[in-house]
PDB file of C-alpha atoms in Angstrom:
ATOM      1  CA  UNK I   1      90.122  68.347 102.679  1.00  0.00           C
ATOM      2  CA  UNK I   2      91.161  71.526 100.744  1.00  0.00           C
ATOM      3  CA  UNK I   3      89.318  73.127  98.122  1.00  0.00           C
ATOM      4  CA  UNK I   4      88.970  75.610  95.570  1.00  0.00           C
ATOM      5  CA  UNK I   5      86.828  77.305  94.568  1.00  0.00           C
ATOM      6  CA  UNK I   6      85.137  80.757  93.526  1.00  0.00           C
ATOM      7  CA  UNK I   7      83.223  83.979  95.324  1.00  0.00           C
ATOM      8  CA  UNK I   8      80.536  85.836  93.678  1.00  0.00           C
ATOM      9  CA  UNK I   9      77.525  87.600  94.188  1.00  0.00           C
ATOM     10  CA  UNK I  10      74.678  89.163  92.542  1.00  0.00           C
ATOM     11  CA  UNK I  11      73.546  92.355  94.269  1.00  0.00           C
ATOM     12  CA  UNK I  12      75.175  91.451  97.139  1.00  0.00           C
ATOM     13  CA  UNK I  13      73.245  87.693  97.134  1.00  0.00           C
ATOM     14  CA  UNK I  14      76.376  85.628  97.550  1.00  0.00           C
ATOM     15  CA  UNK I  15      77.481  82.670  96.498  1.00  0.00           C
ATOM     16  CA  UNK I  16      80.698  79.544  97.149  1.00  0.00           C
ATOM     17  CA  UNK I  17      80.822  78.155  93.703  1.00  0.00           C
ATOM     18  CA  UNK I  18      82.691  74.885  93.185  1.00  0.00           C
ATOM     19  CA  UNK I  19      83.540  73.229  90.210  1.00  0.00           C
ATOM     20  CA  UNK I  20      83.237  69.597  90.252  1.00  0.00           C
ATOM     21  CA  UNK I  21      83.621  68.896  86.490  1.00  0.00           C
ATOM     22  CA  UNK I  22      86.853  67.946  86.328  1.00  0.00           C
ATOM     23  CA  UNK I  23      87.836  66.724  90.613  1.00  0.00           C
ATOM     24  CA  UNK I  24      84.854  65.994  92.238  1.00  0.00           C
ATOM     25  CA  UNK I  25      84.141  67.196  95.932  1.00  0.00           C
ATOM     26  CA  UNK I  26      81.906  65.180  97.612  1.00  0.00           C
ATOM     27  CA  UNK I  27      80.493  67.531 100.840  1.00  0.00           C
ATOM     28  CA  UNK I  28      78.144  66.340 103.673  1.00  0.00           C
ATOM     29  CA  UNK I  29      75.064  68.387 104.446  1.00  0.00           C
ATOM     30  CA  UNK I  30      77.002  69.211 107.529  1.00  0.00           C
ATOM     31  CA  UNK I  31      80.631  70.752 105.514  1.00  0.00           C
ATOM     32  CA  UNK I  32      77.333  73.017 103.614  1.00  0.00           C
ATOM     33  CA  UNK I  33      76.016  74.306 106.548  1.00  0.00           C
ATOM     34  CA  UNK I  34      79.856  74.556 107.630  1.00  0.00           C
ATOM     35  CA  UNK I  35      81.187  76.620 104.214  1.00  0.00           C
ATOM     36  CA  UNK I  36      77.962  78.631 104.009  1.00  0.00           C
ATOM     37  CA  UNK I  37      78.333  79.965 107.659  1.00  0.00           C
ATOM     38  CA  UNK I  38      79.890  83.809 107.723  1.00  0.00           C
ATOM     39  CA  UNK I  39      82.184  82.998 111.004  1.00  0.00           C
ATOM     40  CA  UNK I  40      83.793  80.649 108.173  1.00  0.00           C
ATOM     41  CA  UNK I  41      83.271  81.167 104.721  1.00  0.00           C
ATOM     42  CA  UNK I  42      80.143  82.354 104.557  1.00  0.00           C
ATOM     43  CA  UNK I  43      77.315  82.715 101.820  1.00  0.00           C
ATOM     44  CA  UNK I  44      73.873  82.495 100.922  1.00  0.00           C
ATOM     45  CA  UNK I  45      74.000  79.813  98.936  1.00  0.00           C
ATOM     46  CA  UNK I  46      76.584  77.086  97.570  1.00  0.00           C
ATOM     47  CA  UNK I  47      76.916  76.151  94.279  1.00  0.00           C
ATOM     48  CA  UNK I  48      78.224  72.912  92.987  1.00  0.00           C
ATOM     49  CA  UNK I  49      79.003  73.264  89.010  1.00  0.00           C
ATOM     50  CA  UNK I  50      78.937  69.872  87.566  1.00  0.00           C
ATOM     51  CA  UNK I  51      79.615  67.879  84.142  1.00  0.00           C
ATOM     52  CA  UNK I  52      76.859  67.429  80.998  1.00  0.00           C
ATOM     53  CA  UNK I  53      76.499  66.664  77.801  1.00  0.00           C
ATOM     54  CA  UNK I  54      73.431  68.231  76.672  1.00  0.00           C
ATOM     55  CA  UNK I  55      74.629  72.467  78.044  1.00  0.00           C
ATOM     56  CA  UNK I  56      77.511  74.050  78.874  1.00  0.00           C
ATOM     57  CA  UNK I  57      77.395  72.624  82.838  1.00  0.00           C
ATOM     58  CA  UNK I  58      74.698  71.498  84.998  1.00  0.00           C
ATOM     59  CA  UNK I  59      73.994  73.128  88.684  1.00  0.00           C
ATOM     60  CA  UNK I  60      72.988  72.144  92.109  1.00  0.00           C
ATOM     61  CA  UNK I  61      72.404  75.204  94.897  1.00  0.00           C
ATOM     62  CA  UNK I  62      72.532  74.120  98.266  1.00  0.00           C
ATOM     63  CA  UNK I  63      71.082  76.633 101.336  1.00  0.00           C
ATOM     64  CA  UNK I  64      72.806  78.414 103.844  1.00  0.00           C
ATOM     65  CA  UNK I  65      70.942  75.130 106.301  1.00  0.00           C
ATOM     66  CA  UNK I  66      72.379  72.672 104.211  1.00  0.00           C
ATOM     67  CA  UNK I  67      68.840  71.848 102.191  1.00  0.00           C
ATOM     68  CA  UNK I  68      68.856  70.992  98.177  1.00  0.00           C
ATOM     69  CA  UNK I  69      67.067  74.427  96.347  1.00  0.00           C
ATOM     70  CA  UNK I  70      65.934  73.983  92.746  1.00  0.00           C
ATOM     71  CA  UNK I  71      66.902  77.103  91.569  1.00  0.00           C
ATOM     72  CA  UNK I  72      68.640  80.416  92.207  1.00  0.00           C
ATOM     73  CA  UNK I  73      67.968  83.191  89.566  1.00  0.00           C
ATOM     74  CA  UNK I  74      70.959  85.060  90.877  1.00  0.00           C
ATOM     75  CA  UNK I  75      73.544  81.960  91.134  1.00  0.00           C
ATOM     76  CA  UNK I  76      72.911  81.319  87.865  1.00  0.00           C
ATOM     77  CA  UNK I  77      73.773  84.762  86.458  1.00  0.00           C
ATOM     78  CA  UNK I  78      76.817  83.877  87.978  1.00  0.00           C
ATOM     79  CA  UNK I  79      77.837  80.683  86.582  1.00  0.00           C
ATOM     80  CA  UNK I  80      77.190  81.987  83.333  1.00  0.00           C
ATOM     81  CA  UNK I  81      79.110  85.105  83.501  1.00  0.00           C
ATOM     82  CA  UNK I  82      82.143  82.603  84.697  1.00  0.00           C
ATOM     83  CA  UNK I  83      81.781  79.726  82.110  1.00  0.00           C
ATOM     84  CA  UNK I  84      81.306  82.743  79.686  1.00  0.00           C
ATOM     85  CA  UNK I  85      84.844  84.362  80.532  1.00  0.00           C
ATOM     86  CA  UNK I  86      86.203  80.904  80.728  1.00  0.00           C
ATOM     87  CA  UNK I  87      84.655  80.022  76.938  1.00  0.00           C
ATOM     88  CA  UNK I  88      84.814  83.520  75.504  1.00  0.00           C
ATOM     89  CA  UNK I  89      80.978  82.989  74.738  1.00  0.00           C
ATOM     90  CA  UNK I  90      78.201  85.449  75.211  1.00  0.00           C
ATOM     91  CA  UNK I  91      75.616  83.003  75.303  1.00  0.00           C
ATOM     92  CA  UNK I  92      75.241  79.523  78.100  1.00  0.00           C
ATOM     93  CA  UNK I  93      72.556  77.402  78.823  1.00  0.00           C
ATOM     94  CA  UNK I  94      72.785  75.400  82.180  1.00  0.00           C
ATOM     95  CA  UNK I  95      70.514  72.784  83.171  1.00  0.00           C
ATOM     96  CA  UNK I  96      68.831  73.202  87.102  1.00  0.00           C
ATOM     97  CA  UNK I  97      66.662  71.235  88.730  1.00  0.00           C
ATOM     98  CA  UNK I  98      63.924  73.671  87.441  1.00  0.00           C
ATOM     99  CA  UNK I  99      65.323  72.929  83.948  1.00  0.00           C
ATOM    100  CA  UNK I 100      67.001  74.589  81.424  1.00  0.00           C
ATOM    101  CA  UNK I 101      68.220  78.090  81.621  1.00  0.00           C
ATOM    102  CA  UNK I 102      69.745  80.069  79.059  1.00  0.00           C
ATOM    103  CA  UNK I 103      71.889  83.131  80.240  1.00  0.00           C
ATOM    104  CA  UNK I 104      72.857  85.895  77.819  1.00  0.00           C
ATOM    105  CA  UNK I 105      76.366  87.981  78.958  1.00  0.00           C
ATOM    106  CA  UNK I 106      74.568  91.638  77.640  1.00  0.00           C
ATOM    107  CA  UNK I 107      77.509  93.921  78.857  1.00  0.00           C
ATOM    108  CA  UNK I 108      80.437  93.659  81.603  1.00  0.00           C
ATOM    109  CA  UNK I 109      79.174  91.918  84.091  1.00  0.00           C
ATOM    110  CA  UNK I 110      75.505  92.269  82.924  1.00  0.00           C
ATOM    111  CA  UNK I 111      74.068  88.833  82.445  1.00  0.00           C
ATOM    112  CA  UNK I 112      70.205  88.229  81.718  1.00  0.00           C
ATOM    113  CA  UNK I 113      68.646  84.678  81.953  1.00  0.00           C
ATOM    114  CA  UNK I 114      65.765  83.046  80.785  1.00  0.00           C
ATOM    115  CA  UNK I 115      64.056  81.927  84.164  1.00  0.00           C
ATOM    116  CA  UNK I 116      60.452  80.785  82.082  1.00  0.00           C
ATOM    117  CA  UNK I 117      57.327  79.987  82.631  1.00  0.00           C
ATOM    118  CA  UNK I 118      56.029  81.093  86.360  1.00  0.00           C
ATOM    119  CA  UNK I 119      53.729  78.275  87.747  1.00  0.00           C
ATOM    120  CA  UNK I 120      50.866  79.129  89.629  1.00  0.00           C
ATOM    121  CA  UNK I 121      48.004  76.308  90.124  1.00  0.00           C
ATOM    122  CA  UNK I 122      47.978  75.172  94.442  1.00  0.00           C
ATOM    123  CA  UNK I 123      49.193  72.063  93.747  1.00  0.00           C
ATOM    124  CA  UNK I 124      52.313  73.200  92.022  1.00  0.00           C
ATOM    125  CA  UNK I 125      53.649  76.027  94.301  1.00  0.00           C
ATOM    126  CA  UNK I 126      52.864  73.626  96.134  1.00  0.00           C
ATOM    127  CA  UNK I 127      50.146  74.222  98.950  1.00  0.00           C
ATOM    128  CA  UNK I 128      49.074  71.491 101.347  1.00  0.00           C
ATOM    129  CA  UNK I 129      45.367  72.442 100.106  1.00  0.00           C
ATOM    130  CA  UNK I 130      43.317  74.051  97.500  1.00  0.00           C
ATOM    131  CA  UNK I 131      43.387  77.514  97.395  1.00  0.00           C
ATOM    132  CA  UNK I 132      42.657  80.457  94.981  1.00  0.00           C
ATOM    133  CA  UNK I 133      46.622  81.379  95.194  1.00  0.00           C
ATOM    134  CA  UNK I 134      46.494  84.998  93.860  1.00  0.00           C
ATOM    135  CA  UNK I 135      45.401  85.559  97.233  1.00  0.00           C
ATOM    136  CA  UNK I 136      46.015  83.375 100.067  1.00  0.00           C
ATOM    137  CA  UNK I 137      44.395  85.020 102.450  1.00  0.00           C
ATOM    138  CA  UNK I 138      47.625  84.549 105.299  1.00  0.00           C
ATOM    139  CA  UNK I 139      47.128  87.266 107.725  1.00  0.00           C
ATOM    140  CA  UNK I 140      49.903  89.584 108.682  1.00  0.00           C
ATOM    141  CA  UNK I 141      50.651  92.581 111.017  1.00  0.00           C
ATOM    142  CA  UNK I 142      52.845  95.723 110.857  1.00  0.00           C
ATOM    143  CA  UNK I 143      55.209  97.127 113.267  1.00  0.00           C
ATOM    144  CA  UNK I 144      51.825  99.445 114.844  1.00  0.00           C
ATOM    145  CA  UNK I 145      50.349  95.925 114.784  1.00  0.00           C
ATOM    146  CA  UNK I 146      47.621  96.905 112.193  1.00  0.00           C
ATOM    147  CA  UNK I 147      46.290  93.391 110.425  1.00  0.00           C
ATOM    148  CA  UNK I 148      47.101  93.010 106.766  1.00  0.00           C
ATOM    149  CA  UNK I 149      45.467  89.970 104.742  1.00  0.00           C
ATOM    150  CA  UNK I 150      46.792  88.357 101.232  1.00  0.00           C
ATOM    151  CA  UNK I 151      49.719  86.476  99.587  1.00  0.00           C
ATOM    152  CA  UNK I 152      50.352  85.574  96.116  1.00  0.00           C
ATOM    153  CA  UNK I 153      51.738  82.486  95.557  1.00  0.00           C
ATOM    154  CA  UNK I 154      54.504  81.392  92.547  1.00  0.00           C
ATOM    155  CA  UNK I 155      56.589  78.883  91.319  1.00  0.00           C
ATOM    156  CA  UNK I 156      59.366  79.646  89.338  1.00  0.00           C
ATOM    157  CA  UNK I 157      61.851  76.556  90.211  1.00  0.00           C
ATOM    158  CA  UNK I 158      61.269  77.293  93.904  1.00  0.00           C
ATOM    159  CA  UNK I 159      57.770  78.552  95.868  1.00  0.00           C
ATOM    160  CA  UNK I 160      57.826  82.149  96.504  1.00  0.00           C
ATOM    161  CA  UNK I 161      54.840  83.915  98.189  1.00  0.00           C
ATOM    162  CA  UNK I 162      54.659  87.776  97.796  1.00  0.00           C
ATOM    163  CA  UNK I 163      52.750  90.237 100.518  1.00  0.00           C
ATOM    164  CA  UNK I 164      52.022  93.732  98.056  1.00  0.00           C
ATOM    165  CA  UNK I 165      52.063  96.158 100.955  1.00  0.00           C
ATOM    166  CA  UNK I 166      51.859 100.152 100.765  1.00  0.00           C
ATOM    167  CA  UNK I 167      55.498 100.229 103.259  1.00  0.00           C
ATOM    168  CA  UNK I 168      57.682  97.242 103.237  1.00  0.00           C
ATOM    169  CA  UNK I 169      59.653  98.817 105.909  1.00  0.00           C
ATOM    170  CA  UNK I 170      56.513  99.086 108.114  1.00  0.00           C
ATOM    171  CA  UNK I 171      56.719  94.918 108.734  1.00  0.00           C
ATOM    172  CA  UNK I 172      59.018  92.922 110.643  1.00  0.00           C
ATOM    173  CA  UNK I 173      60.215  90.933 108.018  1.00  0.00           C
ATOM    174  CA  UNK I 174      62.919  88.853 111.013  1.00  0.00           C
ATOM    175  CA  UNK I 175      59.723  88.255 112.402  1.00  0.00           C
ATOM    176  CA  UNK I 176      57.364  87.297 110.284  1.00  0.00           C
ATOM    177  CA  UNK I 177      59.398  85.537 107.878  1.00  0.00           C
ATOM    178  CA  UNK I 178      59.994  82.548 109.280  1.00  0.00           C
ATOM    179  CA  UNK I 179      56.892  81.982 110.431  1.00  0.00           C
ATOM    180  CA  UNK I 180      55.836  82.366 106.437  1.00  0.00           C
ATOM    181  CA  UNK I 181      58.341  80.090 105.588  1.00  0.00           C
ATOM    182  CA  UNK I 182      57.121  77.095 107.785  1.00  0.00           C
ATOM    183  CA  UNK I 183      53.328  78.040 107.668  1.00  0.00           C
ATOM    184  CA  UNK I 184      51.701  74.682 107.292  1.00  0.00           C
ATOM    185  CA  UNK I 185      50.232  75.895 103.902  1.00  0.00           C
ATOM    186  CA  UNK I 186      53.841  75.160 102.265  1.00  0.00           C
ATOM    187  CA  UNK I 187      54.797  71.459 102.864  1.00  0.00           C
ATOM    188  CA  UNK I 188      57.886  72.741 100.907  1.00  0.00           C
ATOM    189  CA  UNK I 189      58.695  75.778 103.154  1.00  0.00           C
ATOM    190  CA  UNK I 190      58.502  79.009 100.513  1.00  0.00           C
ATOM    191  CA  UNK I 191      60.486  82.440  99.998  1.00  0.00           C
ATOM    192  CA  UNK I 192      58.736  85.298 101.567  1.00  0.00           C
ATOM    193  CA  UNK I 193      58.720  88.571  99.869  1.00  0.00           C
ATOM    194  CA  UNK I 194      57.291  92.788 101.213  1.00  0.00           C
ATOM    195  CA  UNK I 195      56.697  94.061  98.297  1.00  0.00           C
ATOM    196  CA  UNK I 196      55.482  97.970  97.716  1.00  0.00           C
ATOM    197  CA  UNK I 197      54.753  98.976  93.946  1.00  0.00           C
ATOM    198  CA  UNK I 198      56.343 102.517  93.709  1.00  0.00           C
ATOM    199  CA  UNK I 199      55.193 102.758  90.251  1.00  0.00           C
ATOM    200  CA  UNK I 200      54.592 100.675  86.733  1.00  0.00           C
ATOM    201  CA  UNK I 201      58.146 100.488  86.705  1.00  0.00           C
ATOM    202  CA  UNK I 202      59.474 100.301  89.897  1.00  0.00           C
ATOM    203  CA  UNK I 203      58.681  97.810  92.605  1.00  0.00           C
ATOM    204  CA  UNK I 204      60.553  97.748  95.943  1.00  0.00           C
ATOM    205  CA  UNK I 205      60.715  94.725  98.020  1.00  0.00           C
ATOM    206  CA  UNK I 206      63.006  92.633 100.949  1.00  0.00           C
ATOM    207  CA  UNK I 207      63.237  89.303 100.726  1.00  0.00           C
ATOM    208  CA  UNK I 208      62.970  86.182 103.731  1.00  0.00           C
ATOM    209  CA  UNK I 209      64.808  83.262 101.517  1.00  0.00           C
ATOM    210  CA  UNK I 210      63.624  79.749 102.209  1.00  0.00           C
ATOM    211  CA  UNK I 211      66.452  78.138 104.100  1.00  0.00           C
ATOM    212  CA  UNK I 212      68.843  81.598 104.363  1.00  0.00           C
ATOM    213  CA  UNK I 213      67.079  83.962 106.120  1.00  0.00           C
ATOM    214  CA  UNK I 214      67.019  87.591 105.220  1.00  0.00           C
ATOM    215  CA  UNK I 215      68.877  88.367 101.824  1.00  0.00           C
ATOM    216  CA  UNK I 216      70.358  91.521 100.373  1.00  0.00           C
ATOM    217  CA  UNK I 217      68.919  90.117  96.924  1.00  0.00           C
ATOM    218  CA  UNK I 218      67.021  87.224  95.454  1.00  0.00           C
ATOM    219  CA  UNK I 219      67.063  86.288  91.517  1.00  0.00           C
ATOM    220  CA  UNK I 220      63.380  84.205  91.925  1.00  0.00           C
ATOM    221  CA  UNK I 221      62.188  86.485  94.090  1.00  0.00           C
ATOM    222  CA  UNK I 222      62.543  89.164  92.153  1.00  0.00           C
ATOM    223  CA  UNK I 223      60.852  87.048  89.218  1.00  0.00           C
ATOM    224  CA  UNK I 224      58.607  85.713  91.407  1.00  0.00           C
ATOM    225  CA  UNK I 225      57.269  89.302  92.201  1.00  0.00           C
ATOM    226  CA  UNK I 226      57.409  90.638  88.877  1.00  0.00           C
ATOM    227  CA  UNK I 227      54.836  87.978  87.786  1.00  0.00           C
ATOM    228  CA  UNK I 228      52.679  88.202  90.907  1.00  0.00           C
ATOM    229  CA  UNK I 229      52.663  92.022  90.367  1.00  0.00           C
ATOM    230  CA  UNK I 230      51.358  91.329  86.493  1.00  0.00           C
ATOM    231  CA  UNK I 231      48.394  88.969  87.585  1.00  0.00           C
ATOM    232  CA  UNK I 232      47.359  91.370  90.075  1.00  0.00           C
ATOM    233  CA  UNK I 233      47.634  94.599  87.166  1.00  0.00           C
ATOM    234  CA  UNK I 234      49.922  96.342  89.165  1.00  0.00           C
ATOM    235  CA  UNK I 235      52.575  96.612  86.058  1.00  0.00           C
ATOM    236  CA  UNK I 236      52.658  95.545  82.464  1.00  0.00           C
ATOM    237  CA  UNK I 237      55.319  93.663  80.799  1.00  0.00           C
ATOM    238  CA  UNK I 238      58.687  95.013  82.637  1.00  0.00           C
ATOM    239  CA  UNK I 239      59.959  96.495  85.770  1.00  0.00           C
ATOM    240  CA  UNK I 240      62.767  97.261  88.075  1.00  0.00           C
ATOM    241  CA  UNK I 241      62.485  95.200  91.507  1.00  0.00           C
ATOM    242  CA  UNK I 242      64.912  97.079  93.812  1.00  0.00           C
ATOM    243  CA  UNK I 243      66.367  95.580  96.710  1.00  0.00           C
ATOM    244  CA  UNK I 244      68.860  97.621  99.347  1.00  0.00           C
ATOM    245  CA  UNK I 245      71.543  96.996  97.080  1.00  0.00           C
ATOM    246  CA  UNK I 246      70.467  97.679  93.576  1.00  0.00           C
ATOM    247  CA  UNK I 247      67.906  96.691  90.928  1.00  0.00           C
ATOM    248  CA  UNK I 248      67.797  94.012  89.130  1.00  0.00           C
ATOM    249  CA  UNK I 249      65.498  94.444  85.520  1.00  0.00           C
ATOM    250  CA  UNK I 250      62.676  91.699  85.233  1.00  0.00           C
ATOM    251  CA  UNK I 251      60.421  91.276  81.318  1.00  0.00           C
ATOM    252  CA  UNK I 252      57.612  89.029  80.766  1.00  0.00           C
ATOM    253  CA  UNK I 253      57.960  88.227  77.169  1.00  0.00           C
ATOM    254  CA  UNK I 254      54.796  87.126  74.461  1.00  0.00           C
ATOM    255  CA  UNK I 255      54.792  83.530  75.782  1.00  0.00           C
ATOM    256  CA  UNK I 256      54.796  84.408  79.876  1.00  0.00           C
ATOM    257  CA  UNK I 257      58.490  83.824  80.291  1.00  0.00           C
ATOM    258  CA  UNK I 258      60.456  85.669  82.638  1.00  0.00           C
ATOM    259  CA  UNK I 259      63.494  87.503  82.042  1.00  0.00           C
ATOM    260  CA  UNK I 260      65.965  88.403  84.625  1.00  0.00           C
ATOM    261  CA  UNK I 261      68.920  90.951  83.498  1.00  0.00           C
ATOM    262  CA  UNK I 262      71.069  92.705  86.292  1.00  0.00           C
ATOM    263  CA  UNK I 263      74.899  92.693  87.581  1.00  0.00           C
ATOM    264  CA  UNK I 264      77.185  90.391  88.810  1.00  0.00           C
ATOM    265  CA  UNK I 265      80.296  90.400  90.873  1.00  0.00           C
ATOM    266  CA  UNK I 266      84.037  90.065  90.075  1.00  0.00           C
ATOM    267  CA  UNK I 267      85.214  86.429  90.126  1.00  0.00           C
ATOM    268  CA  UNK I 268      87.300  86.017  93.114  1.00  0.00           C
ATOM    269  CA  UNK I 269      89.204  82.436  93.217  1.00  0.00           C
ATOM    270  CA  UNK I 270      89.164  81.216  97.058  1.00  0.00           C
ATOM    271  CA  UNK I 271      90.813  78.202  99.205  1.00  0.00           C
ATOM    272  CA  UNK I 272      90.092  76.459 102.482  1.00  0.00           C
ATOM    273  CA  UNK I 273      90.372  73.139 104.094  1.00  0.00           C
ATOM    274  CA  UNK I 274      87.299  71.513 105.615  1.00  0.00           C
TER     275      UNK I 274
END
């Protein structure tokens, strides 16, 4: 089968976009796992652009294992910066599995995008039991093998849980990610985030992403951490999340919705056969 289709990334958090609203391309979980692998195509996440009447597209993100993710803060800065240059129009809402999320093209390849309202009650992160989820109480160790307890768990399209540590760099994150990601507390799997609060303004984190492993960048994440970082008073209404690659700028508005502004890619236009 050949296809077309588009590269882009957001802080390096890449992404095979294809556009099924016009041919549709009908991939087993299998061809996913296939495109998504870097000794082929290779990305973090695939992203199938699809037909609707009510917004400008809708979206589904697929992992780098071939699993079904309800959102991706970063793909969808994307999408929007592409059906912006497409439509010469600064402003697109496309509906997710999380709902709907309006983007906002702010500059050249700036886009920001209304991620919402962060959830954060057990049952709809979710957890397998009740738990006070500001803190989790999931023990961790560092590299000298020194025993850190906590975890903050959120929800904002997809279940995030966020360590605040004094050294990010001091953990294992190859390690002890995956072993956050299937802990039995998240019948879902979750994202697993090291963050270290540098400041009110500047938080710096790496991120273990449900179903991809370790990222350069995650959208949600970032979000995700932002809004954990504000329940625990560790900031106030905006800050910079940096990841190895660059920062992306996260607001909590009046109403508790998130706000995710940062960069995006060049639009590079790609074909294979699989």
């Amino acid at each position: 089968m050949d296809i077309k289709a588009f590269k882009m990334d957001g802080l390096g958090n890449d992404f095979v976009i294809i556009d099924n609203r016009q041919t549709v391309t009908n991939l087993t979980k299998e061809q996913i796992i296939k495109i998504c692998d870097r000794k082929f195509i290779g990305c973090d996440q695939l992203i199938l652009i699809k037909k609707n009447d009510i917004s400008d597209a809708s979206l589904e993100f697929y992992n780098s294992d071939g699993g079904m993710s309800g959102a991706c803060g970063n793909g969808t800065r994307c999408i929007a910066d592409l059906l912006g240059k497409e439509n010469n129009k600064k402003e697109i809402v496309l509906t997710t599995l999380s709902g709907k999320l309006k983007s906002n093209i702010v500059g050249d390849k700036i886009v920001s995008t209304e991620i919402g309202v962060a959830k954060t009650k057990w049952n709809e992160i979710p957890l397998s039991k009740e738990l006070n989820t500001n803190n989790l109480g999931i023990k961790i160790n560092d590299k000298n093998n020194k025993e850190f307890s906590g975890g903050t768990a959120v929800n904002v399209g997809n279940p995030h849980v966020i360590f605040f540590v004094d050294n990010n760099e001091n953990f294992e994150i190859e390690k002890i990610g995956p072993k956050i990601e299937t802990h039995s507390l998240f019948p879902e799997k979750c994202n697993f985030t090291l963050a270290t609060v540098v400041n009110k303004e500047l938080i710096k984190v790496r991120v273990w992403e449900r179903g991809a492993g370790l990222t350069k960048a995650c959208g949600t994440a970032a979000c995700a951490t932002a809004f954990a970082a504000k329940q625990n008073g560790l900031i106030n209404d905006k800050v910079d999340i940096e990841f190895s690659t660059g920062r992306l700028t996260i607001s909590i508005d009046e109403n508790n919705s998130i706000h995710m502004k940062g960069p995006v890619s060049d639009i590079e236009e790609i074909n294979f056969k699989i």
